[in-house]
CSV table of C-alpha atoms in Angstrom, one decimal:
chain,number,residue,atom,x,y,z
A,1,MET,CA,-20.4,-20.0,6.0
A,2,PRO,CA,-17.2,-18.0,6.0
A,3,ARG,CA,-16.5,-15.6,3.1
A,4,PHE,CA,-12.8,-16.6,2.8
A,5,LYS,CA,-10.4,-18.8,4.6
A,6,SER,CA,-12.2,-18.3,7.9
A,7,ASP,CA,-13.7,-15.4,9.7
A,8,ASP,CA,-11.2,-15.9,12.6
A,9,ASP,CA,-8.2,-15.9,10.2
A,10,ALA,CA,-9.5,-12.6,8.6
A,11,ARG,CA,-10.0,-11.0,12.0
A,12,ARG,CA,-6.5,-12.1,13.2
A,13,LEU,CA,-5.0,-10.7,10.0
A,14,GLY,CA,-7.0,-7.5,10.3
A,15,ASP,CA,-5.9,-7.1,14.0
A,16,ALA,CA,-2.3,-7.6,12.9
A,17,LEU,CA,-2.7,-4.8,10.3
A,18,ALA,CA,-4.2,-2.5,12.9
A,19,ALA,CA,-1.3,-3.3,15.3
A,20,LEU,CA,1.2,-2.4,12.6
A,21,ARG,CA,-0.6,0.8,11.9
A,22,ARG,CA,-0.6,1.8,15.6
A,23,GLU,CA,3.1,1.0,15.8
A,24,ALA,CA,3.7,3.3,12.9
A,25,GLY,CA,1.7,6.0,14.7
A,26,LEU,CA,-0.8,6.5,11.9
A,27,SER,CA,-4.6,7.0,12.0
A,28,GLN,CA,-6.8,4.9,9.7
A,29,ALA,CA,-7.3,8.1,7.6
A,30,GLU,CA,-3.5,8.7,7.2
A,31,ALA,CA,-2.8,5.0,6.4
A,32,GLY,CA,-5.7,4.9,3.9
A,33,ARG,CA,-4.4,8.1,2.2
A,34,ARG,CA,-1.0,6.6,1.9
A,35,ALA,CA,-2.5,3.5,0.3
A,36,GLY,CA,-4.8,5.5,-2.0
A,37,MET,CA,-8.1,4.7,-0.2
A,38,THR,CA,-10.5,6.1,2.3
A,39,SER,CA,-10.3,5.6,6.0
A,40,GLN,CA,-13.5,3.5,5.8
A,41,GLY,CA,-11.8,1.2,3.2
A,42,TRP,CA,-8.8,0.8,5.5
A,43,GLY,CA,-11.1,0.1,8.4
A,44,LEU,CA,-12.8,-2.7,6.5
A,45,TYR,CA,-9.4,-4.4,6.0
A,46,GLU,CA,-8.6,-4.0,9.8
A,47,ALA,CA,-12.0,-5.5,10.6
A,48,GLY,CA,-11.3,-8.5,8.4
A,49,LYS,CA,-14.3,-7.7,6.2
A,50,ARG,CA,-12.5,-7.4,2.9
A,51,PRO,CA,-11.5,-10.7,1.2
A,52,GLY,CA,-8.6,-9.0,-0.7
A,53,LEU,CA,-6.7,-8.9,2.6
A,54,PHE,CA,-5.3,-12.4,1.9
A,55,ARG,CA,-4.0,-11.4,-1.6
A,56,PRO,CA,-0.2,-10.9,-1.6
A,57,ASP,CA,-0.4,-7.7,-3.7
A,58,VAL,CA,-3.0,-6.2,-1.3
A,59,GLN,CA,-0.9,-7.1,1.7
A,60,ARG,CA,2.2,-5.5,0.0
A,61,ARG,CA,0.2,-2.3,-0.8
A,62,LEU,CA,-1.1,-2.0,2.8
A,63,THR,CA,2.2,-2.7,4.5
A,64,ASN,CA,4.1,-0.4,2.2
A,65,ALA,CA,1.7,2.4,3.3
A,66,LEU,CA,2.8,1.7,6.9
A,67,GLY,CA,6.5,1.6,6.0
A,68,ALA,CA,6.5,-2.1,6.9
A,69,THR,CA,6.7,-5.4,5.1
A,70,VAL,CA,4.5,-8.4,4.5
A,71,GLU,CA,6.8,-10.4,6.6
A,72,ALA,CA,6.3,-8.0,9.5
A,73,LEU,CA,2.5,-8.4,9.1
A,74,ALA,CA,2.9,-12.2,9.4
A,75,LEU,CA,5.1,-11.8,12.5
A,76,VAL,CA,2.6,-9.6,14.2
A,77,GLN,CA,-0.2,-12.0,13.3
A,78,ASP,CA,1.7,-14.9,14.8
A,79,ARG,CA,2.2,-13.1,18.2
A,80,PRO,CA,0.2,-14.7,21.0
A,81,ALA,CA,-2.8,-12.7,22.1
A,82,PRO,CA,-2.4,-10.9,25.4
A,83,GLU,CA,-3.9,-12.9,28.3
A,84,LYS,CA,-7.0,-11.5,29.9
A,85,PRO,CA,-7.4,-11.9,33.6
A,86,ASP,CA,-10.0,-14.4,34.7
A,87,ARG,CA,-11.4,-12.0,37.3
A,88,PRO,CA,-11.3,-8.3,38.0
A,89,SER,CA,-8.4,-7.0,40.0
A,90,ALA,CA,-8.8,-7.0,43.8
A,91,GLU,CA,-7.1,-3.6,44.0
A,92,PRO,CA,-9.6,-0.9,44.9
A,93,GLY,CA,-9.9,2.3,42.9
A,94,VAL,CA,-8.7,3.3,39.5
A,95,ALA,CA,-5.1,2.4,38.5
A,96,ASN,CA,-3.2,4.1,35.7
A,97,ARG,CA,-0.2,2.1,34.5
A,98,GLY,CA,0.9,4.9,32.2
A,99,ARG,CA,1.6,4.8,28.5
A,100,ALA,CA,4.6,3.3,26.7
A,101,PHE,CA,6.7,5.7,24.7
A,102,THR,CA,6.1,5.5,21.0
A,103,ALA,CA,8.4,7.2,18.5
A,104,ALA,CA,7.1,9.8,16.2
A,105,PRO,CA,6.0,8.4,12.9
A,106,SER,CA,8.5,8.6,10.1
A,107,PRO,CA,7.6,11.3,7.6
A,108,PRO,CA,6.4,10.2,4.2
A,109,LEU,CA,9.2,9.8,1.6
A,110,PRO,CA,9.8,13.1,-0.3
A,111,VAL,CA,8.2,13.6,-3.7
A,112,ARG,CA,10.6,12.8,-6.5
A,113,ARG,CA,10.8,14.0,-10.1
A,114,VAL,CA,11.5,12.5,-13.4
A,115,GLN,CA,11.7,14.2,-16.8
A,116,LEU,CA,10.2,12.5,-19.9
A,117,SER,CA,12.7,12.1,-22.8
A,118,ASN,CA,10.2,10.8,-25.4
A,119,ASP,CA,6.6,11.1,-26.5
A,120,ASP,CA,5.6,7.5,-25.5
A,121,LEU,CA,2.8,8.9,-23.3
A,122,ALA,CA,1.6,11.7,-25.6
A,123,PRO,CA,-1.0,13.3,-25.4
A,124,TRP,CA,-1.1,12.6,-21.7
A,125,ALA,CA,2.5,13.9,-21.3
A,126,ALA,CA,5.1,14.8,-23.9
A,127,SER,CA,8.8,14.9,-24.0
A,128,GLY,CA,10.3,17.5,-21.7
A,129,VAL,CA,7.4,17.3,-19.1
A,130,VAL,CA,8.6,16.8,-15.5
A,131,LEU,CA,6.5,14.4,-13.5
A,132,GLU,CA,6.4,14.4,-9.7
A,133,TYR,CA,5.8,11.0,-8.1
A,134,GLU,CA,5.3,9.9,-4.5
A,135,PRO,CA,7.2,6.7,-3.5
A,136,GLY,CA,5.1,4.2,-1.7
A,137,ARG,CA,1.8,5.6,-3.1
A,138,TRP,CA,0.0,3.1,-5.3
A,139,PRO,CA,-1.5,4.5,-8.5
A,140,ARG,CA,-5.2,4.4,-9.5
A,141,ARG,CA,-6.4,3.2,-12.9
A,142,ASP,CA,-5.4,5.6,-15.7
A,143,GLN,CA,-3.0,7.5,-13.4
A,144,GLY,CA,0.6,7.9,-14.3
A,145,CYS,CA,3.1,5.7,-12.5
A,146,VAL,CA,6.8,5.4,-12.2
A,147,ILE,CA,8.1,1.8,-12.2
A,148,GLU,CA,11.5,1.1,-10.8
A,149,MET,CA,12.6,-2.2,-12.3
A,150,ALA,CA,14.7,-4.7,-10.4
A,151,ASP,CA,17.5,-4.2,-13.0
A,152,GLY,CA,17.7,-0.4,-12.2
A,153,GLU,CA,15.7,0.8,-15.2
A,154,THR,CA,12.9,3.3,-14.6
A,155,ARG,CA,9.8,3.2,-16.7
A,156,VAL,CA,7.0,5.8,-16.8
A,157,ARG,CA,3.6,4.4,-17.9
A,158,LEU,CA,-0.2,4.8,-17.3
A,159,TYR,CA,-1.4,2.3,-14.7
A,160,ASP,CA,-4.2,0.0,-15.7
A,161,ARG,CA,-4.4,-2.9,-13.3
A,162,ALA,CA,-2.4,-5.5,-11.4
A,163,ASP,CA,-2.7,-8.9,-9.7
A,164,ALA,CA,-0.2,-10.8,-7.5
A,165,GLU,CA,2.0,-11.8,-10.5
A,166,ILE,CA,1.5,-9.2,-13.3
A,167,LEU,CA,1.4,-5.4,-13.5
A,168,ILE,CA,-0.5,-4.2,-16.6
A,169,VAL,CA,0.3,-0.7,-17.9
A,170,ARG,CA,-0.1,1.4,-21.1
A,171,GLY,CA,2.4,3.5,-22.9
A,172,GLY,CA,6.0,2.8,-23.8
A,173,PRO,CA,7.4,2.4,-27.2
A,174,GLY,CA,4.0,1.3,-28.6
A,175,GLY,CA,2.3,4.5,-27.4
A,176,LEU,CA,-0.8,4.9,-25.1
A,177,GLY,CA,-2.8,2.2,-27.0
A,178,ALA,CA,-0.2,-0.5,-26.3
A,179,GLU,CA,-0.7,-2.7,-23.3
A,180,GLU,CA,2.4,-3.8,-21.5
A,181,ARG,CA,2.6,-6.7,-19.1
A,182,ILE,CA,5.4,-6.6,-16.5
A,183,ALA,CA,6.1,-9.4,-14.1
A,184,ARG,CA,5.8,-8.1,-10.5
A,185,ALA,CA,8.9,-10.1,-9.7
A,186,ASP,CA,10.8,-7.8,-12.1
A,187,THR,CA,9.8,-4.6,-10.3
A,188,ARG,CA,11.3,-3.1,-7.2
A,189,ALA,CA,8.7,-0.3,-6.7
A,190,VAL,CA,5.6,1.2,-8.3
A,191,SER,CA,4.8,4.9,-7.4
A,192,ALA,CA,1.9,7.1,-8.3
A,193,VAL,CA,2.5,10.3,-10.4
A,194,VAL,CA,1.0,13.2,-8.4
A,195,ALA,CA,1.8,16.2,-10.6
A,196,ARG,CA,2.8,17.1,-14.2
A,197,LEU,CA,5.0,20.2,-14.5
A,198,GLU,CA,4.9,21.4,-18.1
A,199,ARG,CA,7.4,24.1,-19.1
């Protein structure tokens, strides 16, 4: 019995993810690092062995790591499979058709900085602390994150968890003990804090 949708659907979606990764010129290790996971974890998604691959938030996280979109993943998945010849070539010897040129991968987005102007995240970080964050890198639980809201506001919080519709964080006006629920539709980007620079 298939684990989810169907094993063929999972393999096709995993193959599409692998094709996008190759088009971006990334190894599984580099793609996994950008998504905040190991190369083995990334490989399980490409093999279609992780049921989360069908979740919109997971697809968004994986495609963001590749500098692509969920729509691009769907387009690659819908491409017809290349035809395989019915019989081996009649040409003798070894043939080399050459390699197609692929552009160098685009460098990761530069690390950005934001300075805290309040003590909403104390004692984790107090007013005046400068936080460095990496756009496109998804935070882990209890890691600081910078949330760019659709209306242009920027919020700094501690990441807790998320699903396809809701982002759950801690901090803000209620302090670290206060849980805040933010609709994913109201956010433009969520980025992991990678350093705290205390002065």
